[in-house]
Structure formats: structure tokens, C-alpha cells
Coordinates of C-alpha atoms in Angstrom, one line a residue:
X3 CA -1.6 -15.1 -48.2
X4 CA -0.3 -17.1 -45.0
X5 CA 3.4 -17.2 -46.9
X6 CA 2.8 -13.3 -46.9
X7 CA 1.8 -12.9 -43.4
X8 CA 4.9 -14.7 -42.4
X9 CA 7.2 -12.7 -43.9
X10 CA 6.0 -9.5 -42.5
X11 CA 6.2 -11.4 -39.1
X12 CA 9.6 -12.1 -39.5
X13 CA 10.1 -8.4 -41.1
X14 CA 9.0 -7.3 -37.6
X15 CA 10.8 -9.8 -35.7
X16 CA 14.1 -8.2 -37.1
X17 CA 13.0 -4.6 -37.4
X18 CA 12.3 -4.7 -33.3
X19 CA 15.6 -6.5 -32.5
X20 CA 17.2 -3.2 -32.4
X21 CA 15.1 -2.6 -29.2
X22 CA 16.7 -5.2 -27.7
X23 CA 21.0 -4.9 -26.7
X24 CA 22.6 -8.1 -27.7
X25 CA 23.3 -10.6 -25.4
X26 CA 27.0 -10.7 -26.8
X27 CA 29.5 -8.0 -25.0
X28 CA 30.3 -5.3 -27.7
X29 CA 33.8 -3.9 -27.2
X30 CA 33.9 -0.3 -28.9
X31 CA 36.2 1.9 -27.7
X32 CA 34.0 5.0 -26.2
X33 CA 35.0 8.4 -25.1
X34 CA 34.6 9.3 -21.5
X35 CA 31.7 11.7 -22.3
X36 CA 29.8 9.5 -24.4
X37 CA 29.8 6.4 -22.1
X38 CA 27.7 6.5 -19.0
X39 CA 29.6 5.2 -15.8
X40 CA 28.2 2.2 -14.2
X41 CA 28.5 3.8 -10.6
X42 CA 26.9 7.0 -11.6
X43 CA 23.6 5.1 -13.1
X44 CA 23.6 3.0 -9.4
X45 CA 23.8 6.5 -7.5
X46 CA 21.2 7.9 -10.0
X47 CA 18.9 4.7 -9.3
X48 CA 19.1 5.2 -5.9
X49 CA 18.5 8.9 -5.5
X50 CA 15.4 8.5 -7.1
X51 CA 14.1 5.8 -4.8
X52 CA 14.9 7.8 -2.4
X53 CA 12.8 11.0 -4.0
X54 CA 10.4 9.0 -4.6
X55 CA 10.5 10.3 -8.1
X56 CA 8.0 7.4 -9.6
X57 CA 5.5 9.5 -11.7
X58 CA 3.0 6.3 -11.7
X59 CA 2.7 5.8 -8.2
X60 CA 1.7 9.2 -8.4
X61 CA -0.8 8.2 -11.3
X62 CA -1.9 5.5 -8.8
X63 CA -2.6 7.7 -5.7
X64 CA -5.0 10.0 -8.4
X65 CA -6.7 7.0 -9.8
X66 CA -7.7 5.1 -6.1
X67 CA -8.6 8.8 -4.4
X68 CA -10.7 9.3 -7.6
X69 CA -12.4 5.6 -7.0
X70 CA -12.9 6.4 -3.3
X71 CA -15.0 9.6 -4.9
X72 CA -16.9 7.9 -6.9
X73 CA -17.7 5.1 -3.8
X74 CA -18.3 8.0 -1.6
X75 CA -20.9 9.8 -4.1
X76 CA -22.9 6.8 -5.0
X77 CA -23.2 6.2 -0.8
X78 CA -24.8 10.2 -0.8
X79 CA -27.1 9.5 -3.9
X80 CA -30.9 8.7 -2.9
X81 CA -31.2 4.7 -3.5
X82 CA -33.1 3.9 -7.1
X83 CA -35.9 1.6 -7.3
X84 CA -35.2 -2.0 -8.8
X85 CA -37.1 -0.3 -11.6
X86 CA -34.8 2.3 -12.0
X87 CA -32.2 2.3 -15.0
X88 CA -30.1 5.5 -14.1
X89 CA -28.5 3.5 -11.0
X90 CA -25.2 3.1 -12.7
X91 CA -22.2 5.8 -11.1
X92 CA -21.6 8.9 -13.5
X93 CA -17.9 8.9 -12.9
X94 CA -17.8 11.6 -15.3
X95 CA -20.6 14.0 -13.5
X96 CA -18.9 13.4 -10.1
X97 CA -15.3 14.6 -11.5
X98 CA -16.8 17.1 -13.3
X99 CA -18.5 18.3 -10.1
X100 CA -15.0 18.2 -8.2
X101 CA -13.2 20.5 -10.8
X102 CA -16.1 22.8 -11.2
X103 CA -16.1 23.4 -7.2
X104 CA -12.7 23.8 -7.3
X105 CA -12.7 26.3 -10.1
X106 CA -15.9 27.8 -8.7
X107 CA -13.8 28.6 -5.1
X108 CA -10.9 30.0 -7.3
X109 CA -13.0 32.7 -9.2
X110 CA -15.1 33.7 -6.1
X111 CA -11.6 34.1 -4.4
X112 CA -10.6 36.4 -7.1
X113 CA -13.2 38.7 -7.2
X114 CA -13.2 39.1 -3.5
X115 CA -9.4 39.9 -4.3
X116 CA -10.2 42.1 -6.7
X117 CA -11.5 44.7 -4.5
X118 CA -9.2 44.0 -2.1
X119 CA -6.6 45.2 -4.5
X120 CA -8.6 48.3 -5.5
X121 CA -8.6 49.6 -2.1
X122 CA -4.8 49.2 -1.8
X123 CA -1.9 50.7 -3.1
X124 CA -0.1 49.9 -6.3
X125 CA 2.9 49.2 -4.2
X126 CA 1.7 46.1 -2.0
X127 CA 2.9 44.0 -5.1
X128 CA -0.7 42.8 -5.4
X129 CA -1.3 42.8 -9.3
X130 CA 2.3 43.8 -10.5
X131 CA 3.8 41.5 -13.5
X132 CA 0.1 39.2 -12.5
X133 CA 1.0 38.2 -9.4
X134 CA -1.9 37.6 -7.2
X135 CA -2.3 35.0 -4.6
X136 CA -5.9 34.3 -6.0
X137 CA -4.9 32.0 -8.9
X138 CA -4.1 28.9 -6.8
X139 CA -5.7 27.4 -3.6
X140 CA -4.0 28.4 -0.2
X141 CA -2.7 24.8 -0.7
X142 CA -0.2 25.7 -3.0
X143 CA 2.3 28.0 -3.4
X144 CA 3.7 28.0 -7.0
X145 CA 2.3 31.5 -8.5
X146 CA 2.8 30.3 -11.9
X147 CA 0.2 27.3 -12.0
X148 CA -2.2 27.5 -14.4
X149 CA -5.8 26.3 -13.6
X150 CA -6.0 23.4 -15.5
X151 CA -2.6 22.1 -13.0
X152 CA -4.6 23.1 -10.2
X153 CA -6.2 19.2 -9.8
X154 CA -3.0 17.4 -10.0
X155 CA -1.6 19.8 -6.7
X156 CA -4.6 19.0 -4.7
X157 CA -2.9 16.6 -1.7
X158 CA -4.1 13.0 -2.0
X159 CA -6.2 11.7 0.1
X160 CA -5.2 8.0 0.0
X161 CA -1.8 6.3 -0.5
X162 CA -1.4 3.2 -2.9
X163 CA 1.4 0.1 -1.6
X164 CA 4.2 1.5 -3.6
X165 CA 5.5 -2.8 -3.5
X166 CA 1.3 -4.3 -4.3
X167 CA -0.6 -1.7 -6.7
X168 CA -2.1 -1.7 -10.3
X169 CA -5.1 -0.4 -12.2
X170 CA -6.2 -0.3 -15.5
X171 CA -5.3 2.5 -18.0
X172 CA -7.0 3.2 -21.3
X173 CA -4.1 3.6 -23.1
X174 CA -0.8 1.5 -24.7
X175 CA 2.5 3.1 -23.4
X176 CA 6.1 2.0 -22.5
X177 CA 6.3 0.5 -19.2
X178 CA 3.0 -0.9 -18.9
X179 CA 1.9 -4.3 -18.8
X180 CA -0.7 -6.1 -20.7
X181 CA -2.2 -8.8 -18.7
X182 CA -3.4 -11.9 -20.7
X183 CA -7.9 -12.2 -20.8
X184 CA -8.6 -15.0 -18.7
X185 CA -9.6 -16.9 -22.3
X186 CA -6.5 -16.0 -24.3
X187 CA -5.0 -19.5 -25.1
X188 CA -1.6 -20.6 -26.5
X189 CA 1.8 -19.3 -25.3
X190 CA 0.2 -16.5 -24.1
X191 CA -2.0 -18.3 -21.8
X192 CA -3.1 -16.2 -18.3
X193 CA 0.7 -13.8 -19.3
X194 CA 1.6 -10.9 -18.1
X195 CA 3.9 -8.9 -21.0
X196 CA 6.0 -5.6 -20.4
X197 CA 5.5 -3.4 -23.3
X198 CA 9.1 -2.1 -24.1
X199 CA 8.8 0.1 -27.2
X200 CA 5.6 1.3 -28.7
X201 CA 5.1 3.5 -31.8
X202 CA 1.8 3.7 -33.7
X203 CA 4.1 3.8 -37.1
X204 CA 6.7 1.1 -36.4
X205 CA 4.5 -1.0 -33.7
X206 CA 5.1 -2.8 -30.2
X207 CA 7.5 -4.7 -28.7
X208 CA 7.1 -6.7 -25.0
X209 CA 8.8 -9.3 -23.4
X210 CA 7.1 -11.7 -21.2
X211 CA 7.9 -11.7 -17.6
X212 CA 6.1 -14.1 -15.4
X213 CA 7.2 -17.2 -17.3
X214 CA 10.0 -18.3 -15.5
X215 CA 11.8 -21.7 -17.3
X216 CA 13.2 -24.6 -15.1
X217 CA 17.0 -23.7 -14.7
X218 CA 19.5 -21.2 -14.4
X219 CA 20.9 -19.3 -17.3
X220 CA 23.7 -22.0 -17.6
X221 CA 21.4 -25.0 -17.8
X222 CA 18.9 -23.4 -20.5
X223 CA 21.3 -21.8 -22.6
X224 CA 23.1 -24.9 -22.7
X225 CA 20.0 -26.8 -23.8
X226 CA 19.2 -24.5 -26.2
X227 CA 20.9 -22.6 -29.5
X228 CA 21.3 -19.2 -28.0
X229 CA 23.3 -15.6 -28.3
X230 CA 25.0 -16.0 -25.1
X231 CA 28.5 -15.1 -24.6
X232 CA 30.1 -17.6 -22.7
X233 CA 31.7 -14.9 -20.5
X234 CA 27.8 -13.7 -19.7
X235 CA 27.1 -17.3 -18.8
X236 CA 29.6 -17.8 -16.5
X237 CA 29.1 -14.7 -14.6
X238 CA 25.2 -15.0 -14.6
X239 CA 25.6 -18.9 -13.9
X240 CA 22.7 -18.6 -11.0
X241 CA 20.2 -15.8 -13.0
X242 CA 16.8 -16.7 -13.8
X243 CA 15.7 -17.1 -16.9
X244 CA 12.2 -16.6 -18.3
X245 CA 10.3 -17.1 -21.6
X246 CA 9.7 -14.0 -23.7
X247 CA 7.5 -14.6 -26.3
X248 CA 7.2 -16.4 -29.5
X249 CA 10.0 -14.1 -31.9
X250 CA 13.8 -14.8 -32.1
X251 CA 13.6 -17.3 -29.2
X252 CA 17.4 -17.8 -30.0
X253 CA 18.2 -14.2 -28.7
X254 CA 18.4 -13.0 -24.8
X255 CA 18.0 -9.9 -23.6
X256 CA 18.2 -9.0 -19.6
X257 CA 15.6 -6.9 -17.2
X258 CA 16.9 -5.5 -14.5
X259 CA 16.5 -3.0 -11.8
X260 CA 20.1 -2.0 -11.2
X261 CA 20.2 1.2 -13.2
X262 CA 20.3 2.9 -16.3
X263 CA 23.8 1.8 -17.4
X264 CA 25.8 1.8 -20.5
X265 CA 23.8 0.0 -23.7
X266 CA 20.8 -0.2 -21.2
X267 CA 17.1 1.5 -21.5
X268 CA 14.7 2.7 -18.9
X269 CA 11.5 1.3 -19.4
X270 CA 9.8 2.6 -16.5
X271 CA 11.0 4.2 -13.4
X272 CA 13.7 1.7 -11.8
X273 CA 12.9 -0.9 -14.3
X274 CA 15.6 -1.2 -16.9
X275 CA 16.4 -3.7 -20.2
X276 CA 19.5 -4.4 -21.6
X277 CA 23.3 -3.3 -20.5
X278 CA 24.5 -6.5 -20.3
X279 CA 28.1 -6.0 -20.8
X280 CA 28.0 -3.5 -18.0
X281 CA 26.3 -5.6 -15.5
X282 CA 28.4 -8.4 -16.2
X283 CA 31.4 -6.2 -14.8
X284 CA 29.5 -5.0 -11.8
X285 CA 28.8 -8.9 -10.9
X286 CA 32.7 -9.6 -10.9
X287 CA 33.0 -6.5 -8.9
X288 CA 30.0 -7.5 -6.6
X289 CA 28.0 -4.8 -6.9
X290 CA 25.0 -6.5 -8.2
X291 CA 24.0 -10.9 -7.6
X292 CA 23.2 -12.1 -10.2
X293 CA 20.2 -13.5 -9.5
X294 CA 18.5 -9.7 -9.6
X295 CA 18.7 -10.2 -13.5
X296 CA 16.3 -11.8 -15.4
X297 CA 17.2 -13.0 -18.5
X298 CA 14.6 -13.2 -21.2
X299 CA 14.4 -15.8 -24.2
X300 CA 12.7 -14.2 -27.5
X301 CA 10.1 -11.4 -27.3
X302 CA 6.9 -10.8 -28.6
X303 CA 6.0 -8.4 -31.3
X304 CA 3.0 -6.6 -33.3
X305 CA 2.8 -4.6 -36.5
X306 CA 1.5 -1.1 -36.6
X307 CA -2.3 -1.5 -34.8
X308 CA -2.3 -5.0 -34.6
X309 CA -2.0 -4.5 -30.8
X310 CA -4.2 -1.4 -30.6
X311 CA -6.8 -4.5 -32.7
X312 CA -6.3 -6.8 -30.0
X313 CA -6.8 -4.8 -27.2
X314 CA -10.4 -3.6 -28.8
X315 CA -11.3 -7.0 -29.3
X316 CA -10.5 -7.6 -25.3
X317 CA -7.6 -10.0 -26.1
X318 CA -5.8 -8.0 -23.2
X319 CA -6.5 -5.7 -20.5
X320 CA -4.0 -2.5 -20.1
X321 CA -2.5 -1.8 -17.2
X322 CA -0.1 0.0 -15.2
X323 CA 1.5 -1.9 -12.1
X324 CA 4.4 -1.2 -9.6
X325 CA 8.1 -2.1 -10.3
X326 CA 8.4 -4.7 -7.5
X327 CA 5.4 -6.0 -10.0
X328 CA 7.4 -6.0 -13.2
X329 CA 10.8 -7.2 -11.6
X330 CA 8.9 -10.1 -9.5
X331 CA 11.4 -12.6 -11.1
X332 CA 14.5 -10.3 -11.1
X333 CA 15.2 -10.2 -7.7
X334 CA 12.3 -8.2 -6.4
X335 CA 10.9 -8.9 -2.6
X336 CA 8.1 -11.1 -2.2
X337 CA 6.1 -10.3 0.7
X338 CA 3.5 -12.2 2.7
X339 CA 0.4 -10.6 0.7
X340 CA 1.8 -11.4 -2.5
X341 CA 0.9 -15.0 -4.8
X342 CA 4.6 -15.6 -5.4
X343 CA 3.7 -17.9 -8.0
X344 CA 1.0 -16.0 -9.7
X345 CA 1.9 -12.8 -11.2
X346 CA -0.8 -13.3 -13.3
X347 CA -3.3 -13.3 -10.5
X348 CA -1.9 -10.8 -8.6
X349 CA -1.6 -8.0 -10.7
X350 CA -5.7 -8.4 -11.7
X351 CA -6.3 -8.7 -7.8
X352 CA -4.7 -5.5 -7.5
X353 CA -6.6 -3.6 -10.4
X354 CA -9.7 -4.3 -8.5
X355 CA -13.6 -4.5 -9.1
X356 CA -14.0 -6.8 -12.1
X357 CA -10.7 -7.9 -12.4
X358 CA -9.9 -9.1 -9.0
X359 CA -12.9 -11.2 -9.5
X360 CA -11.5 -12.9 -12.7
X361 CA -8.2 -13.6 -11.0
X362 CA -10.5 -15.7 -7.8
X363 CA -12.6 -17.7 -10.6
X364 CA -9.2 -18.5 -12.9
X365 CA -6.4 -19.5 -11.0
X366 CA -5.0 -21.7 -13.7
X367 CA -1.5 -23.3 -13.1
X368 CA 0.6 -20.5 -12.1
X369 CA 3.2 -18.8 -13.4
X370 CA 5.3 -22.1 -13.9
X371 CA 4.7 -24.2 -16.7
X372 CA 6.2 -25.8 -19.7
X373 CA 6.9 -23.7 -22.6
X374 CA 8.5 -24.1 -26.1

């Protein structure tokens, strides 16, 4: 049986790699309109920093106005007795509450529009091809919202640190992060791991990213069998390089926030893996230092629900954090408020309640440690 288990862990090993652009430079002659210009990714990249086009941060400002409901609901409710067991917050009630006033002001607004409409003419637009004023909140002014958008229009009333914010999500999905319980031992001790692909069928793959090795990219690769293409080394002399996880720890693959170039793949907004080749020309052209790469020995990987397993067992919490966050070791700015050498810590002190409470009793060693 342990002869079996092996072999499906190296059958995954190798089915994943593919999620994962080798470290070696691939020369294959492209047309122009299948290759994706290296300046045209950076424009893209920057255009939507400048939108602020970052659907989680938009997740995030939902999730702390929601917590700030809940705080402010429990402050209104009359105080229990000691004896009481009905003192624990119905988040539930309270958002149920919200959308039922919201939907309750909607209807009452129609009705009174209603006869409004009645005592008009046909020809004030009111009610031709459904349009009518009534079906969203003055707030907004899209006519074509349906009710159940109506929530996610409401203007938020708090703003999250778009450089120090996560919280927990109930879900496994591309781009977020599984922080390591504070009793998880072995190489995954107190880690924080980017989920890359996920798939139910064909299962996960992450990459560990707060695991930093001693060295550049020329020392460790030099120390140890790798992929890397001289040429990559060279040019990447002075990049980081950090411990992935325990599968294929003889391949490199590189995370990045430069853009989504050619043989690269958006993992979450402004967070990118793979591209290498690419990359490697925009570092002789000095577009991009190399030490804003991060490149990543081995990966971690888990058959179809062995992760989902984990998780319901409380091996890790789920969570969703901000890029400056995921790319803390490929260039990202440190600020005063942050534990530059605890990702770990950090991210739990930023999901709050519980969490950051874990993160004060187990500091642990950091993010800097030996590793195999």
C-alpha cells in the first residue's frame, strides 16, 4: 500500500508540472498574433493598478463593512445574563435583516411608483420596454440591475489597506493562500502556500512563498541539481529564491508581478507565475531588476479532495490576502506595520479575531529557516 501511495504521488507530481512553465527558455517560432508582446502585458499591468481593477479588495471592503455590522448589532442587542446561551452573534439574522430592509424600501418604492405612473401619461417613458426608476436605490443608476445585485452596489462603508489585508474565505480557489495551523509540523511548518491551479477532478497545486533559502539564484542553483538555463542564471544572478514544497524540487518556476507576459499565468490580480524567457529579455533591457522575481524550488501538490480533506480536518486555514502579501519576497514594499520576517504571522494578524491571536501566542522562527 505505501509503494502504491507513492506512485500516485509521483503520478501527480508529473501530471501538475504542466502548471508550471519550465525554467528552460523554449525557442518556438510564434506568429505575431499568437504571441503576447512583453510591453503590452506591462501597459495592461499597470492600467489595472491604476483602475483599481482588484475584484478581492473589493471582496475585502464587503467582508470588514459586514464585520463592522455584526460589531455594531451585538453593541444594540440588550446584554444576556451569564446564564444566557443565545449570547453568541447571528451573523446570519443580522444580514438577513440588511437585505430584507433593503428589499423591503425597494417594493414600497414601487408601489408608490406605481400610482405615480397611473396618473401619468404613457408618454413620460415611465413603464415603456420596463423601465422604471423603482427597481434600484437612488444610489445607483444602472436600470438593468437585478435585485439580487442590488447589495453588492451599495457604497462601502469602510476601506481595507489595499498593501496589509486578509480574511478568511470558506472556499479553495486560484489565488488564495492557505496559511499553515499553528500545529502543522514538517516542511510545512507555520507556511503560507499560493494555491495556483485547483480542480476538484484533477486536484491542487501551490507553491510555497514565504520560505526564502540563503542565496541568490546563482549560489542555490549552483548547489543544487536544477532546470536552470544558464542564460536565466546569469540574468537573474541577484533574484531570490524560495522553497516551494516537497514535489520535483529539481524544477524552478518564477512569481512575479510584472505582467501577464508570453508563457506566463495570472494567478490573481497583479500576481503572475511563469514567463521566464520573456522576463529574462526585459531584464537585459531593464525593464524589470531582477530581484522583483522570485524564483521557486519544487511545489506542493494534492490529489482530487485530499486538500478539500485537509482543510476539514483544520490542517490549514483559507484565506484570501493582498498582492503586496503574496509577492512579499518578489520585490514587494515592506512598510513599517509589516513583520518583514514573518509572512506567516502577518497574514493571520490581518485575518483578525481568532487568528490574529494565534499569530501573538506562535511566533515561531520566522520565515527563514533551513529547509531540504
Amino acid at each position: 500500500m505505501k509503494g502504491f501511495n507513492s506512485l500516485i504521488y509521483l503520478f501527480v507530481g508529473f501530471k501538475i508540472a504542466n502548471a508550471f512553465v519550465p525554467i528552460q527558455p523554449e525557442r518556438i517560432t510564434r506568429s505575431s498574433l499568437m504571441s503576447k508582446n512583453s510591453d503590452r502585458a506591462r501597459v495592461e499591468k499597470n492600467l489595472e493598478d491604476l483602475m483599481d481593477n482588484d475584484w478581492r479588495v473589493f471582496r475585502a471592503n464587503l467582508v470588514a463593512q459586514e464585520n463592522i455590522e455584526v460589531q455594531e448589532a451585538d453593541a444594540k442587542k440588550t446584554p444576556y445574563t451569564s446564564e444566557s446561551t443565545s449570547n453568541v452573534p447571528d451573523e446570519k439574522q443580522a444580514r438577513q435583516e440588511k437585505f430584507g430592509n433593503i428589499f423591503a424600501a425597494i417594493f414600497n418604492n414601487h408601489r408608490e411608483d406605481e400610482k405615480k405612473r397611473a396618473e401619468s401619461s404613457i408618454f413620460s417613458g415611465d413603464g415603456v420596454g420596463g423601465a422604471s426608476r423603482s427597481i434600484v436605490p437612488d444610489s445607483c443608476e444602472d436600470p438593468f440591475v437585478s435585485v439580487a445585485e442590488i447589495p453588492v452596489l451599495l457604497e462601502s462603508k469602510v476601506s481595507v489597506d489595499k498593501h496589509r489585508w486578509a480574511h478568511p474565505i470558506t472556499h479553495i480557489e486560484s489565488g488564495c493562500v492557505l496559511v499553515a495551523n499553528e500545529k502543522l509540523g514538517g516542511v510545512f511548518h507555520q507556511t503560507i502556500v499560493l494555491i495556483i491551479d485547483h480542480n476538484e477532478a484533477t486536484g491542487s497545486t501551490g507553491i510555497v512563498i514565504n520560505r526564502p533559502l540563503s542565496g541568490d539564484l546563482l549560489k542555490v542553483t549552483s548547489e543544487n541539481t536544477s532546470n536552470v538555463d544558464l542564460s536565466l542564471k546569469m540574468a537573474f544572478n541577484s533574484a531570490s529564491v524560495t522553497y516551494g514544497g516537497p514535489v520535483m524540487g529539481e524544477e524552478y518556476s518564477v512569481l512575479h508581478g510584472y505582467g501577464e507576459v508570453e508563457g506566463s499565468k495570472k494567478v490573481a490580480p497583479g500576481v503572475f507565475v511563469g514567463g521566464s524567457e520573456e522576463l529574462m529579455n526585459e531584464v537585459r533591457k531593464r525593464n524589470l531588476d531582477p530581484k522583483d522575481a522570485l524564483f521557486v524550488k519544487g511545489h506542493a501538490a494534492w490529489v482530487p479532495n485530499q486538500l478539500s480533506r485537509e482543510i476539514s480536518k483544520g490542517v490549514w486555514y483559507v484565506a484570501s490576502c493582498s498582492t503586496d502579501f503574496m509577492l512579499r519576497y518578489a520585490g514587494a514594499p515592506i512598510l513599517e506595520d509589516d513583520n518583514k520576517d514573518n509572512l506567516w504571522a502577518d497574514v493571520l494578524t490581518c485575518m483578525g479575531d481568532q487568528y490574529a491571536n494565534l499569530a501573538a501566542r506562535h511566533v515561531g522562527k520566522g520565515d527563514r529557516r533551513a529547509m531540504p
